[in-house]
Amino acid sequence: MSEYTGISLPEPGTLRAVPPPHGRGLPGLVPITLTFALAVLLVAGSGLVLFGWYAFRVLAISVAVSLLAESVFNAVKGRSPSWSESHALLLGVLFGCTLPATAPWRVVVVGALITIVLGEALSGGIGNYLWHPVALGRVAVQVLFAQELTPERWPVLAPGRLLTGSLDRASELTPLHTWGSHVVPAGVDAWLVTPTDDLLRNVLPNAGSDAASALTGFIRDLAPPWFSTLTGVAGGGIGEACTAVVLMAGCVLLWRGFLRGSMLMAAVAAAMAVAIVLPIRTAGPDGAIVSCSLPGFVVREGLPVGAAYVLYQLTAGGFPLVLILLASDPSSSPLTTRGHTFFGLMIGALTILLRVGTGVPAAAYWALMAANTCVPAINRFTRRRVLGT
Amino acid sequence: MRRERVPVAVQPFPAPDILDVPLRQHSGPAAVACVEVGQPVEAGDVIGRATSADGLDVHAPLAGRVAALGRVVTAMDADVPAVRIEVDLSRAEAERPAAQRLPADAPAPELEALVQAARLGGLIDFQPRAGSLAELLRAAGGRADHLIVNTLAAEPVMAADGAEVDEQPETLVRMAAWVGAAVGAKRIWLVVDPAERRRLVRLRKLVQGTPVRLMSLLNKYPQHRPVLLAATVVQRETPPGGTPLDVGVLVVQAVAMLALAEAWCHNFGIDGEGRNREEWTLPEGSDTCAGIARPVDGSARRRCAARRVVTVAGPGVVRPGQYWIPVGTRFADVLTAVGLRRAVKRVIDGGLLTGRAVGDLNAVTTQQTSTIVVLDRVADHVPVPGPCVQCGWCQEDCPVGLDPQKLLDLAERGDAAARLHPQACLECGLCSYVCPAELPLSAGVVAMKRQCGSAGEDA
């Protein structure tokens, strides 16, 4: 008996001789699932605010189909895995975030099925798939439903109508107005905008047949203010539009160590480098295609329009979402940090190359799949050297 | 645990009335008891004799009478022969042993003399492999051109060795210089954690004018391991499965140096003031050592290897701190002496990451015990391994660059993979610790290591 406190020694047999370590963090896959869930929910939330009920519909269908597909697959296989092994909810929300809010329900259903069945289940489940299931699903629906997923204009909810408005009451923005500067007429809930990704992958109109006038025309007349690409009012997929929130989600993932900072920096650096150097095609006033090289260095009357163009390239389309939420998925990305850096380089460079060079929509997702394909080779070449060998 | 402040000064410990001294406290063979029931023993008397070159003599920590010869549990061994001593409390030295001052003007001894001192003291080498210090020094003669003396703790809670260093820093520096000269090292390094500012400043002053160089090294787990010390301090990489001696680096723990200093003084006639005693002769059965004053027959008190500074810490302990605890003290007596504030759920011999829990409070401390952690709460969940998500954290965090998830995969499939060099594994447990899927990675890599023919735990 201790003379101070009266606490006695434990009874014989109550102590266990267990091996180390003693005391751990959260058990199981919960840390991964919770972290990604937080990141994805942030992004989905921004989509709900920007696109309202339509976004909710897409996300709900995507999640429902994903969960159903996974349960059916497990039932067929005779397995009943625990909650922490269920990836479907996360993948469902993430897939929904890559689609435009006006996507028809059949697109969502087919895409979610491909994501879960082909991308995850048949590829071996968590840890074993080569391509990111969401990227696979997104490029699959892009190929199958090209018309529905590449309209001329996409709607974004107008100021004062966020979260509660309906995207089918959309109206055109008059040319000189931006999203926030036009008074919203009664009966209108949304503005129709052209997402920056679509602007950049198509041939730019060029009134003066030189790079400076093409880029100036793009920035002044065609593209929304760059700040709109950060706040999301420039339009895009449900989760793709608001780059600021995607960056916040990135901070969550960086903090927990799933997103490696070196990959982020390598991807941005590679994207910037390719955007600066890769010639862009513009259409002169007579219709002839003029190729403008080194667009990143173009300066017009002292203003760095080339640099602004590069900034637009970085936030356009699915690039931030792909980089931060899809490329950080452990199962389809390399093992070591050195591998991740190279992976990021590939994604950044390929996104811009595909977007500008081939004009394919959803270029970032194609780039991710190409990089995923190289992951086994990257792992082999960036394996660490054992001490003493 | 992290928020608790454990007093750093070493405190005396009330002598227990029973000591169960285990006859095996290292990885070599057990000693054979050489005393009989009822025989009175003095502190320092040999109670167990080594039977081979890699065995170690065992000494009585305190004066008393041999009560029984039996078996006991330690954190290392489930069942080991032991000698039970009823301690004579009237003569038990509860105060701390006096500091040993090595003579300032004596020439550095030869290696053989130091080896003899280690053998006579029955000293372990205080490293994970827990071999004999005498054998380590003997093997190093002529092979080591760097000597690294390590004061880094294995884990932050294990402050005991640092506390011993703080008690006798001059002895440490002098012994480092002696051992370095004896093995023929060209450079002698003393590694200190810069977070221990007082120790660093004090040692920096003391090494001036000596051949010992101070190196301040951040103690990022498991930097204290000899393989990693050799790689970081002198940029020499140990071949997988080997020891740093293979690349000419001798790594010794600071507490081993201090124990060796005590053994030296007691066995070769140096008193607490650093002066030679009168003519001494060695007891029967010991080898002689030419040119050294010999200890008096029968009155040599070898108190080394009989007591160790042990950190007792944990949220439920009333008086945590560093204590001089005799080898063979039962954990029950330790807990009673330091007081319990809350009900005990787990008692760990060692740190949280690498220590082994004891299932029975009659288990005893050994020479290797440097920390006792008492937990009042344990996260008693049984790890349920999930699927590997290929996050790569295990490979990224492995200190020697292994690929644990691949090795576990091969272990589960029954394949061998010598080309992945599993023998380099330090058994530090980091891979299992970081795995978010709770896979038994460390166990898998160790299984591959044994399968590919390694000798045992790393040096």
PDB file of C-alpha atoms in Angstrom, chain B residues 295-396:
ATOM      1  CA  PRO B 295      43.109  -5.003  -5.471  1.00  0.00           C
ATOM      2  CA  VAL B 296      43.236  -6.469  -1.969  1.00  0.00           C
ATOM      3  CA  ASP B 297      42.077 -10.052  -1.811  1.00  0.00           C
ATOM      4  CA  GLY B 298      38.557 -10.313  -0.372  1.00  0.00           C
ATOM      5  CA  SER B 299      38.040  -6.652   0.299  1.00  0.00           C
ATOM      6  CA  ALA B 300      37.517  -5.540  -3.272  1.00  0.00           C
ATOM      7  CA  ARG B 301      34.062  -4.113  -3.441  1.00  0.00           C
ATOM      8  CA  ARG B 302      32.795  -4.313  -6.969  1.00  0.00           C
ATOM      9  CA  ARG B 303      29.725  -2.189  -6.827  1.00  0.00           C
ATOM     10  CA  CYS B 304      29.596  -1.686 -10.532  1.00  0.00           C
ATOM     11  CA  ALA B 305      26.952  -3.535 -12.482  1.00  0.00           C
ATOM     12  CA  ALA B 306      25.017  -3.762  -9.274  1.00  0.00           C
ATOM     13  CA  ARG B 307      23.154  -0.512  -9.353  1.00  0.00           C
ATOM     14  CA  ARG B 308      21.894   1.595 -12.126  1.00  0.00           C
ATOM     15  CA  VAL B 309      20.188   4.944 -12.355  1.00  0.00           C
ATOM     16  CA  VAL B 310      16.627   4.194 -13.338  1.00  0.00           C
ATOM     17  CA  THR B 311      14.034   6.732 -14.382  1.00  0.00           C
ATOM     18  CA  VAL B 312      10.695   5.979 -12.813  1.00  0.00           C
ATOM     19  CA  ALA B 313       7.973   7.974 -14.509  1.00  0.00           C
ATOM     20  CA  GLY B 314       4.365   7.873 -15.486  1.00  0.00           C
ATOM     21  CA  PRO B 315       1.124   9.701 -14.827  1.00  0.00           C
ATOM     22  CA  GLY B 316       0.199   7.626 -11.815  1.00  0.00           C
ATOM     23  CA  VAL B 317       3.455   7.892  -9.906  1.00  0.00           C
ATOM     24  CA  VAL B 318       3.590  10.163  -6.830  1.00  0.00           C
ATOM     25  CA  ARG B 319       7.347  10.731  -6.828  1.00  0.00           C
ATOM     26  CA  PRO B 320       8.723  10.309 -10.345  1.00  0.00           C
ATOM     27  CA  GLY B 321      12.443  10.803 -10.790  1.00  0.00           C
ATOM     28  CA  GLN B 322      15.855   9.236 -11.304  1.00  0.00           C
ATOM     29  CA  TYR B 323      16.803   6.704  -8.658  1.00  0.00           C
ATOM     30  CA  TRP B 324      19.777   4.490  -7.902  1.00  0.00           C
ATOM     31  CA  ILE B 325      18.001   1.139  -7.939  1.00  0.00           C
ATOM     32  CA  PRO B 326      19.884  -2.085  -7.186  1.00  0.00           C
ATOM     33  CA  VAL B 327      19.732  -4.813  -9.808  1.00  0.00           C
ATOM     34  CA  GLY B 328      17.229  -7.487  -8.833  1.00  0.00           C
ATOM     35  CA  THR B 329      14.698  -5.138  -7.237  1.00  0.00           C
ATOM     36  CA  ARG B 330      11.157  -6.319  -7.768  1.00  0.00           C
ATOM     37  CA  PHE B 331       8.846  -3.977  -9.638  1.00  0.00           C
ATOM     38  CA  ALA B 332       6.401  -4.237  -6.755  1.00  0.00           C
ATOM     39  CA  ASP B 333       9.021  -2.749  -4.427  1.00  0.00           C
ATOM     40  CA  VAL B 334       9.762   0.026  -6.913  1.00  0.00           C
ATOM     41  CA  LEU B 335       6.111   0.988  -7.174  1.00  0.00           C
ATOM     42  CA  THR B 336       5.659   0.894  -3.416  1.00  0.00           C
ATOM     43  CA  ALA B 337       8.658   3.125  -2.902  1.00  0.00           C
ATOM     44  CA  VAL B 338       7.673   5.774  -5.449  1.00  0.00           C
ATOM     45  CA  GLY B 339       4.028   5.780  -4.491  1.00  0.00           C
ATOM     46  CA  LEU B 340       0.972   5.361  -6.667  1.00  0.00           C
ATOM     47  CA  ARG B 341      -1.503   8.107  -7.329  1.00  0.00           C
ATOM     48  CA  ARG B 342      -3.824   6.124  -9.567  1.00  0.00           C
ATOM     49  CA  ALA B 343      -4.580   2.498 -10.291  1.00  0.00           C
ATOM     50  CA  VAL B 344      -1.914   0.910 -12.442  1.00  0.00           C
ATOM     51  CA  LYS B 345      -2.816  -0.471 -15.833  1.00  0.00           C
ATOM     52  CA  ARG B 346       0.584  -1.185 -17.320  1.00  0.00           C
ATOM     53  CA  VAL B 347       4.186  -1.283 -16.120  1.00  0.00           C
ATOM     54  CA  ILE B 348       6.816  -0.981 -18.835  1.00  0.00           C
ATOM     55  CA  ASP B 349      10.506  -1.775 -18.581  1.00  0.00           C
ATOM     56  CA  GLY B 350      11.858   0.727 -21.074  1.00  0.00           C
ATOM     57  CA  GLY B 351      10.253   3.524 -23.064  1.00  0.00           C
ATOM     58  CA  LEU B 352       6.871   3.733 -24.714  1.00  0.00           C
ATOM     59  CA  LEU B 353       8.122   2.876 -28.168  1.00  0.00           C
ATOM     60  CA  THR B 354      10.569   0.102 -27.402  1.00  0.00           C
ATOM     61  CA  GLY B 355       9.937  -1.014 -23.832  1.00  0.00           C
ATOM     62  CA  ARG B 356       8.472  -4.352 -22.844  1.00  0.00           C
ATOM     63  CA  ALA B 357       5.504  -4.506 -20.529  1.00  0.00           C
ATOM     64  CA  VAL B 358       5.760  -6.797 -17.504  1.00  0.00           C
ATOM     65  CA  GLY B 359       2.887  -9.072 -16.651  1.00  0.00           C
ATOM     66  CA  ASP B 360       3.950  -9.847 -13.117  1.00  0.00           C
ATOM     67  CA  LEU B 361       5.071  -7.378 -10.473  1.00  0.00           C
ATOM     68  CA  ASN B 362       7.475  -9.945  -9.071  1.00  0.00           C
ATOM     69  CA  ALA B 363       9.572  -9.374 -12.184  1.00  0.00           C
ATOM     70  CA  VAL B 364      12.879  -7.714 -11.386  1.00  0.00           C
ATOM     71  CA  THR B 365      15.127  -5.035 -12.798  1.00  0.00           C
ATOM     72  CA  THR B 366      18.329  -5.987 -14.572  1.00  0.00           C
ATOM     73  CA  GLN B 367      21.451  -4.111 -15.663  1.00  0.00           C
ATOM     74  CA  GLN B 368      19.556  -3.233 -18.808  1.00  0.00           C
ATOM     75  CA  THR B 369      16.654  -1.594 -17.008  1.00  0.00           C
ATOM     76  CA  SER B 370      17.034   2.147 -17.344  1.00  0.00           C
ATOM     77  CA  THR B 371      13.418   3.273 -17.312  1.00  0.00           C
ATOM     78  CA  ILE B 372      10.219   2.150 -15.684  1.00  0.00           C
ATOM     79  CA  VAL B 373       7.045   3.727 -17.006  1.00  0.00           C
ATOM     80  CA  VAL B 374       3.821   3.266 -15.108  1.00  0.00           C
ATOM     81  CA  LEU B 375       0.652   3.895 -17.093  1.00  0.00           C
ATOM     82  CA  ASP B 376      -2.751   4.423 -15.574  1.00  0.00           C
ATOM     83  CA  ARG B 377      -4.541   4.344 -18.893  1.00  0.00           C
ATOM     84  CA  VAL B 378      -3.891   2.279 -21.958  1.00  0.00           C
ATOM     85  CA  ALA B 379      -5.570   2.439 -25.315  1.00  0.00           C
ATOM     86  CA  ASP B 380      -6.425  -1.197 -25.120  1.00  0.00           C
ATOM     87  CA  HIS B 381      -7.575  -1.746 -28.610  1.00  0.00           C
ATOM     88  CA  VAL B 382      -6.472  -4.772 -30.521  1.00  0.00           C
ATOM     89  CA  PRO B 383      -4.986  -3.579 -33.790  1.00  0.00           C
ATOM     90  CA  VAL B 384      -7.035  -4.714 -36.749  1.00  0.00           C
ATOM     91  CA  PRO B 385      -4.817  -4.613 -39.813  1.00  0.00           C
ATOM     92  CA  GLY B 386      -6.545  -3.002 -42.766  1.00  0.00           C
ATOM     93  CA  PRO B 387      -5.540  -3.162 -46.414  1.00  0.00           C
ATOM     94  CA  CYS B 388      -2.294  -1.466 -47.334  1.00  0.00           C
ATOM     95  CA  VAL B 389      -3.157   1.829 -49.026  1.00  0.00           C
ATOM     96  CA  GLN B 390       0.316   2.224 -50.501  1.00  0.00           C
ATOM     97  CA  CYS B 391       0.850   5.531 -48.758  1.00  0.00           C
ATOM     98  CA  GLY B 392       4.604   4.908 -48.632  1.00  0.00           C
ATOM     99  CA  TRP B 393       5.054   6.362 -45.151  1.00  0.00           C
ATOM    100  CA  CYS B 394       6.818   3.232 -43.914  1.00  0.00           C
ATOM    101  CA  GLN B 395       9.436   3.434 -46.641  1.00  0.00           C
ATOM    102  CA  GLU B 396       9.783   7.169 -46.244  1.00  0.00           C
TER     103      GLU B 396
END
